[in-house]
Each structure stands twice: as structure tokens, then as C-alpha cells.
Short mmCIF file of C-alpha atoms in Angstrom, two decimals:
data_model
loop_
_atom_site.label_atom_id
_atom_site.label_comp_id
_atom_site.label_asym_id
_atom_site.label_seq_id
_atom_site.Cartn_x
_atom_site.Cartn_y
_atom_site.Cartn_z
CA MET A 1 91.14 95.80 67.58
CA THR A 2 91.01 95.90 71.38
CA ARG A 3 94.40 95.50 73.02
CA ILE A 4 94.72 92.69 75.57
CA THR A 5 97.28 92.92 78.37
CA VAL A 6 98.43 90.24 80.81
CA VAL A 7 99.44 91.75 84.17
CA THR A 8 100.98 89.42 86.74
CA GLY A 9 100.43 89.98 90.45
CA ALA A 10 97.48 92.29 89.88
CA SER A 11 95.21 91.57 92.82
CA ARG A 12 96.68 94.51 94.75
CA GLY A 13 99.24 97.31 94.73
CA LEU A 14 100.95 98.41 91.54
CA GLY A 15 99.63 95.48 89.54
CA ARG A 16 96.04 96.32 90.43
CA ASN A 17 96.55 99.97 89.63
CA THR A 18 98.19 99.08 86.31
CA ALA A 19 95.33 96.78 85.31
CA LEU A 20 92.72 99.42 86.14
CA SER A 21 94.70 102.12 84.33
CA ILE A 22 94.90 99.97 81.19
CA ALA A 23 91.14 99.41 81.32
CA ARG A 24 90.53 103.13 81.70
CA GLN A 25 92.46 103.63 78.46
CA GLY A 26 90.21 101.17 76.66
CA GLY A 27 92.14 97.92 77.02
CA ASP A 28 91.09 94.49 78.21
CA VAL A 29 93.10 92.76 80.92
CA ILE A 30 94.04 89.27 82.06
CA ILE A 31 95.42 89.30 85.59
CA THR A 32 97.16 86.77 87.77
CA TYR A 33 97.21 86.44 91.54
CA GLN A 34 98.98 84.11 93.93
CA SER A 35 96.57 83.72 96.84
CA ARG A 36 94.13 86.64 96.99
CA ALA A 37 91.33 85.24 94.84
CA GLN A 38 88.69 87.54 96.30
CA ASP A 39 90.83 90.63 95.68
CA ALA A 40 91.52 89.48 92.14
CA GLN A 41 87.83 89.03 91.40
CA ALA A 42 87.20 92.52 92.79
CA VAL A 43 89.69 93.88 90.23
CA VAL A 44 87.91 91.94 87.48
CA ALA A 45 84.58 93.43 88.62
CA GLU A 46 86.00 96.97 88.56
CA ILE A 47 87.30 96.47 85.03
CA GLU A 48 84.02 95.00 83.84
CA ALA A 49 82.18 97.97 85.38
CA MET A 50 84.16 100.14 82.94
CA GLY A 51 82.76 98.12 80.05
CA ARG A 52 85.99 96.20 79.46
CA LYS A 53 86.69 92.46 79.61
CA ALA A 54 88.83 90.89 82.31
CA VAL A 55 89.80 87.40 83.50
CA ALA A 56 91.80 86.32 86.57
CA PHE A 57 94.01 83.24 86.96
CA GLN A 58 95.88 81.87 89.95
CA LEU A 59 99.63 81.67 89.34
CA ASP A 60 102.72 81.40 91.50
CA SER A 61 105.14 83.54 89.51
CA GLY A 62 108.10 81.70 91.00
CA ALA A 63 106.90 78.19 90.07
CA VAL A 64 108.34 77.44 86.64
CA ALA A 65 106.53 74.10 86.40
CA ALA A 66 103.20 75.97 86.45
CA PHE A 67 103.97 78.11 83.42
CA ALA A 68 103.15 75.62 80.63
CA PRO A 69 99.71 74.78 82.13
CA PHE A 70 99.09 78.51 82.63
CA ALA A 71 99.95 79.23 78.99
CA GLU A 72 97.40 76.61 77.94
CA GLN A 73 94.77 78.16 80.24
CA LEU A 74 95.55 81.52 78.72
CA ARG A 75 95.27 80.18 75.18
CA LYS A 76 91.81 78.79 75.92
CA ALA A 77 90.69 82.03 77.60
CA LEU A 78 91.81 84.09 74.61
CA GLN A 79 89.73 81.90 72.31
CA GLN A 80 86.72 81.84 74.63
CA HIS A 81 86.52 85.53 75.54
CA TRP A 82 88.13 87.27 72.58
CA GLY A 83 88.16 84.80 69.71
CA ARG A 84 91.90 85.31 69.42
CA ASN A 85 95.05 83.20 69.63
CA SER A 86 97.26 85.97 71.00
CA PHE A 87 97.46 88.90 73.39
CA ASP A 88 99.28 92.21 72.94
CA HIS A 89 101.10 93.18 76.12
CA LEU A 90 102.79 91.43 79.04
CA VAL A 91 103.51 93.29 82.27
CA ASN A 92 105.77 91.24 84.54
CA ASN A 93 104.81 92.88 87.81
CA ALA A 94 104.40 90.05 90.35
CA GLY A 95 106.80 90.19 93.25
CA HIS A 96 107.34 90.38 96.97
CA GLY A 97 109.62 92.14 99.41
CA ASP A 98 111.88 90.22 101.77
CA TYR A 99 114.55 92.46 103.21
CA ALA A 100 117.61 91.66 105.30
CA LEU A 101 121.18 92.81 105.62
CA ILE A 102 123.67 90.77 103.61
CA ALA A 103 125.03 89.26 106.83
CA ASP A 104 121.56 88.07 107.81
CA THR A 105 120.03 86.94 104.50
CA THR A 106 119.14 83.25 104.42
CA GLU A 107 119.54 81.05 101.38
CA ALA A 108 115.78 80.48 101.36
CA GLN A 109 115.11 84.23 101.26
CA PHE A 110 117.64 84.69 98.47
CA ASP A 111 116.32 81.78 96.41
CA ARG A 112 112.70 82.91 96.62
CA LEU A 113 113.59 86.46 95.55
CA VAL A 114 115.49 85.14 92.54
CA GLU A 115 112.74 82.63 91.68
CA VAL A 116 110.01 85.26 91.63
CA HIS A 117 111.79 88.39 90.46
CA PHE A 118 114.23 86.94 87.91
CA LYS A 119 113.91 83.25 87.05
CA GLY A 120 110.12 83.45 87.02
CA VAL A 121 110.10 86.46 84.71
CA TYR A 122 112.57 84.77 82.37
CA PHE A 123 110.68 81.50 82.01
CA LEU A 124 107.15 82.89 82.16
CA THR A 125 107.99 85.22 79.29
CA GLN A 126 109.53 82.26 77.45
CA ALA A 127 106.35 80.21 77.96
CA LEU A 128 104.12 83.05 76.72
CA LEU A 129 106.17 84.10 73.69
CA PRO A 130 104.07 82.00 71.28
CA LEU A 131 100.97 83.85 72.49
CA ILE A 132 102.34 87.41 72.33
CA ALA A 133 101.31 89.13 69.12
CA ASP A 134 103.98 90.44 66.78
CA GLY A 135 104.29 94.17 67.38
CA GLY A 136 103.41 93.69 71.05
CA ARG A 137 105.01 95.05 74.20
CA ILE A 138 106.65 93.68 77.34
CA VAL A 139 107.18 95.74 80.48
CA ASN A 140 109.31 94.31 83.27
CA LEU A 141 109.14 95.88 86.72
CA SER A 142 112.42 96.77 88.39
CA SER A 143 113.17 99.17 91.25
CA GLY A 144 114.83 102.49 91.99
CA LEU A 145 117.04 100.45 94.32
CA THR A 146 119.10 99.24 91.36
CA ARG A 147 120.44 102.79 91.02
CA VAL A 148 120.66 103.85 94.69
CA SER A 149 121.48 101.67 97.68
CA TYR A 150 119.67 101.28 100.98
CA PRO A 151 120.73 98.77 103.68
CA GLY A 152 118.71 95.56 103.70
CA TYR A 153 117.74 95.54 100.04
CA ALA A 154 120.80 93.83 98.51
CA ALA A 155 119.26 90.55 97.37
CA TYR A 156 116.04 92.18 96.14
CA ALA A 157 117.90 94.90 94.24
CA ALA A 158 120.33 92.40 92.72
CA ALA A 159 117.43 90.35 91.34
CA LYS A 160 115.92 93.51 89.89
CA GLY A 161 119.29 94.44 88.38
CA ALA A 162 119.23 91.11 86.58
CA ILE A 163 115.81 92.02 85.18
CA GLU A 164 117.16 95.25 83.74
CA VAL A 165 119.87 93.36 81.84
CA LEU A 166 117.38 90.70 80.76
CA SER A 167 115.05 93.38 79.37
CA VAL A 168 117.77 94.66 77.04
CA TYR A 169 118.42 91.15 75.74
CA MET A 170 114.69 90.57 75.28
CA ALA A 171 114.47 93.78 73.26
CA LYS A 172 117.34 92.63 71.06
CA GLU A 173 116.06 89.12 70.45
CA LEU A 174 112.37 90.00 70.07
CA GLY A 175 112.91 93.07 67.93
CA GLN A 176 112.61 91.00 64.78
CA ARG A 177 109.00 90.37 65.76
CA GLY A 178 108.41 94.06 66.40
CA ILE A 179 108.06 93.47 70.15
CA ALA A 180 109.35 96.35 72.30
CA VAL A 181 110.64 95.59 75.80
CA ASN A 182 111.22 98.15 78.53
CA THR A 183 111.88 98.25 82.26
CA VAL A 184 109.91 100.46 84.63
CA ALA A 185 111.72 101.15 87.90
CA PRO A 186 109.45 102.65 90.59
CA GLY A 187 110.90 104.51 93.52
CA ALA A 188 109.55 104.09 97.05
CA ILE A 189 105.78 103.60 96.82
CA GLU A 190 103.08 103.46 99.51
CA THR A 191 101.57 99.98 99.11
CA ASP A 192 101.38 96.84 101.24
CA PHE A 193 104.45 95.53 99.40
CA GLY A 194 107.08 94.27 101.82
CA GLY A 195 104.57 94.27 104.64
CA GLY A 196 103.62 97.88 103.91
CA ALA A 197 107.00 99.12 105.14
CA VAL A 198 107.10 102.36 103.12
CA ARG A 199 103.43 103.09 103.76
CA ASP A 200 103.25 102.21 107.46
CA ASN A 201 106.71 103.00 108.85
CA PRO A 202 106.86 106.80 109.30
CA GLU A 203 110.63 106.82 109.71
CA LEU A 204 111.22 104.85 106.51
CA ASN A 205 108.61 106.90 104.65
CA GLN A 206 110.28 110.17 105.63
CA SER A 207 113.71 108.80 104.85
CA PHE A 208 112.73 108.07 101.25
CA ALA A 209 110.72 111.29 100.96
CA ALA A 210 113.77 113.30 102.04
CA MET A 211 115.87 111.84 99.23
CA THR A 212 113.20 112.57 96.59
CA ALA A 213 113.16 115.84 94.67
CA LEU A 214 109.37 116.13 94.81
CA GLY A 215 109.46 115.68 98.59
CA ARG A 216 107.27 112.61 99.05
CA VAL A 217 107.18 108.91 98.36
CA GLY A 218 105.01 107.67 95.51
CA VAL A 219 101.51 106.19 95.44
CA PRO A 220 100.14 103.58 93.03
CA ASP A 221 98.50 106.29 90.90
CA ASP A 222 101.99 107.54 90.11
CA ILE A 223 102.91 104.22 88.49
CA GLY A 224 99.91 102.45 86.94
CA PRO A 225 98.93 105.24 84.54
CA MET A 226 102.57 105.60 83.45
CA ILE A 227 102.77 101.91 82.53
CA ALA A 228 99.45 102.14 80.68
CA SER A 229 100.81 105.14 78.78
CA LEU A 230 103.97 103.23 77.88
CA LEU A 231 101.78 100.53 76.32
CA SER A 232 99.81 103.01 74.21
CA PRO A 233 100.42 103.39 70.45
CA ASP A 234 101.88 106.84 71.14
CA ASN A 235 104.97 105.21 72.68
CA ARG A 236 105.70 102.67 69.96
CA TRP A 237 109.34 103.77 69.48
CA ILE A 238 110.49 103.43 73.10
CA ASN A 239 112.51 100.24 73.41
CA ALA A 240 115.23 98.69 75.62
CA GLN A 241 114.96 101.53 78.15
CA ARG A 242 115.08 101.66 81.93
CA ILE A 243 112.47 104.24 82.91
CA GLU A 244 112.64 105.31 86.54
CA VAL A 245 109.42 106.62 88.05
CA SER A 246 110.56 107.90 91.41
CA GLY A 247 109.80 111.60 91.67
CA GLY A 248 113.52 112.31 91.36
CA GLN A 249 115.05 109.98 93.93
CA ARG A 250 118.62 110.94 94.88
CA ILE A 251 119.33 113.19 91.93
#
């Protein structure tokens, strides 16, 4: 049976790369996007060009009230396109960067980071649990910044730290259904995340490269294929782990 994966925030960056990597390994993909409908449809077209099925839905991953309607949309799509009542994998990838020193962080910045990166993951997963097949997988995206500190990332890293704890509890509670839950923590990656800071700011790029054993920052192709591999049957016994994919950042 074809594996079906839901990837949130997959119109660009790591989510896009993950969705394409899953398709390359023979999986079908349901993606979400917040505002970039055209980019999302381009991802769907790329996946379909590989001979796989794909569907895109708009979703604000920080809007809890939208999750029940989304789950119903998803249920109908599974029936329509796959003749199924469940999907196999959930990749909670959607997120944004909003960086400020602790002294300068506003309550609005803090709240939005928590809503998207922690509260949203918690309640979206809750809403989708009835649709996740027994024996499925959940991957939650964290950050290398939960292990090493860098000024201006406190609120973002704290929200990601909460995700790492949540993942362990998910693994414990969902284990009875055979659902494995892991955290993937990328290091500094060249995308447009956070306004493209790592990609477009040479000083920041070199700063992170200098603290990485392999001597460079990452690119999306360093992350997406790894997540796709983690979802493969070959990795069925990995559970409740924080897996850092950073090229050896500050070791």
C-alpha cells in the first residue's frame, strides 16, 4: 500500500524539500501552506510529475480553531483520492522565524512563536490522531538552537525546546498504537526562513559555518531526504529521539 504523508508548511524551504523527497521515495503527499497558494500548487505539480499523488490545503498552523475543519477536509480528500480513511505519516514542519533579544521581544512576537511552533503542533496533532493509521509515524521539527545558544533566538528556541519534550510524551502515549514519534533538529540552513537571514547575510552565514564541523551551513537537500529516510520502513525502530542534522554544529 502506498504511504501517505501530511507535511505542514510545504510550499517552500524544508517542507517543500521534504515533500519532494518523500515522493521520490515512492510516497504520496498532502501539503499545507499558509499564503503561498501558487508555490504550493507548483510543489503538487512536481510531485505529480514523478507519478505520485499530491493535494494542497491552506492552513494557518497557529490557528487552533481551523484544525477541526481541516481534519474534515483531509478526511474527504483521503476518501476521494486514495479511497482510504487514514494517512500514514505527519511531519509538523510549518513555522516562521521572528528573532529579537530577550530585552526587545514583544508579547505579540512571543505569542505567535508559541502558537505556531508549540500550541499549533500540539492541537493539530490532536485533531489528526483519528486519521493517523496505527503503525504510523510523526516527525516534529525542532532546531539546533535548543542545544546551542545564539543571541536573538531565545523565544524561538524555547518553543522548539517545548516540542522536543512534547515529542517524547507523544511517543509514550501513542506507542500503544504502534506510532513512532521523533524530533528532527536542523542546524543553520540556507532558506528564506526568517527572511533568508542565514542564506543572505554573509556574516551570519560564516558565523554558523565556522561553528560547524563540516565547515558550511546546510541546504534543504541536507534535511528533506533525511526526514524521508526516517519515515521509511527501514527506520521502524527509531522512536522518541532527538536527531540533530547540523553537520556537527558546536561539537
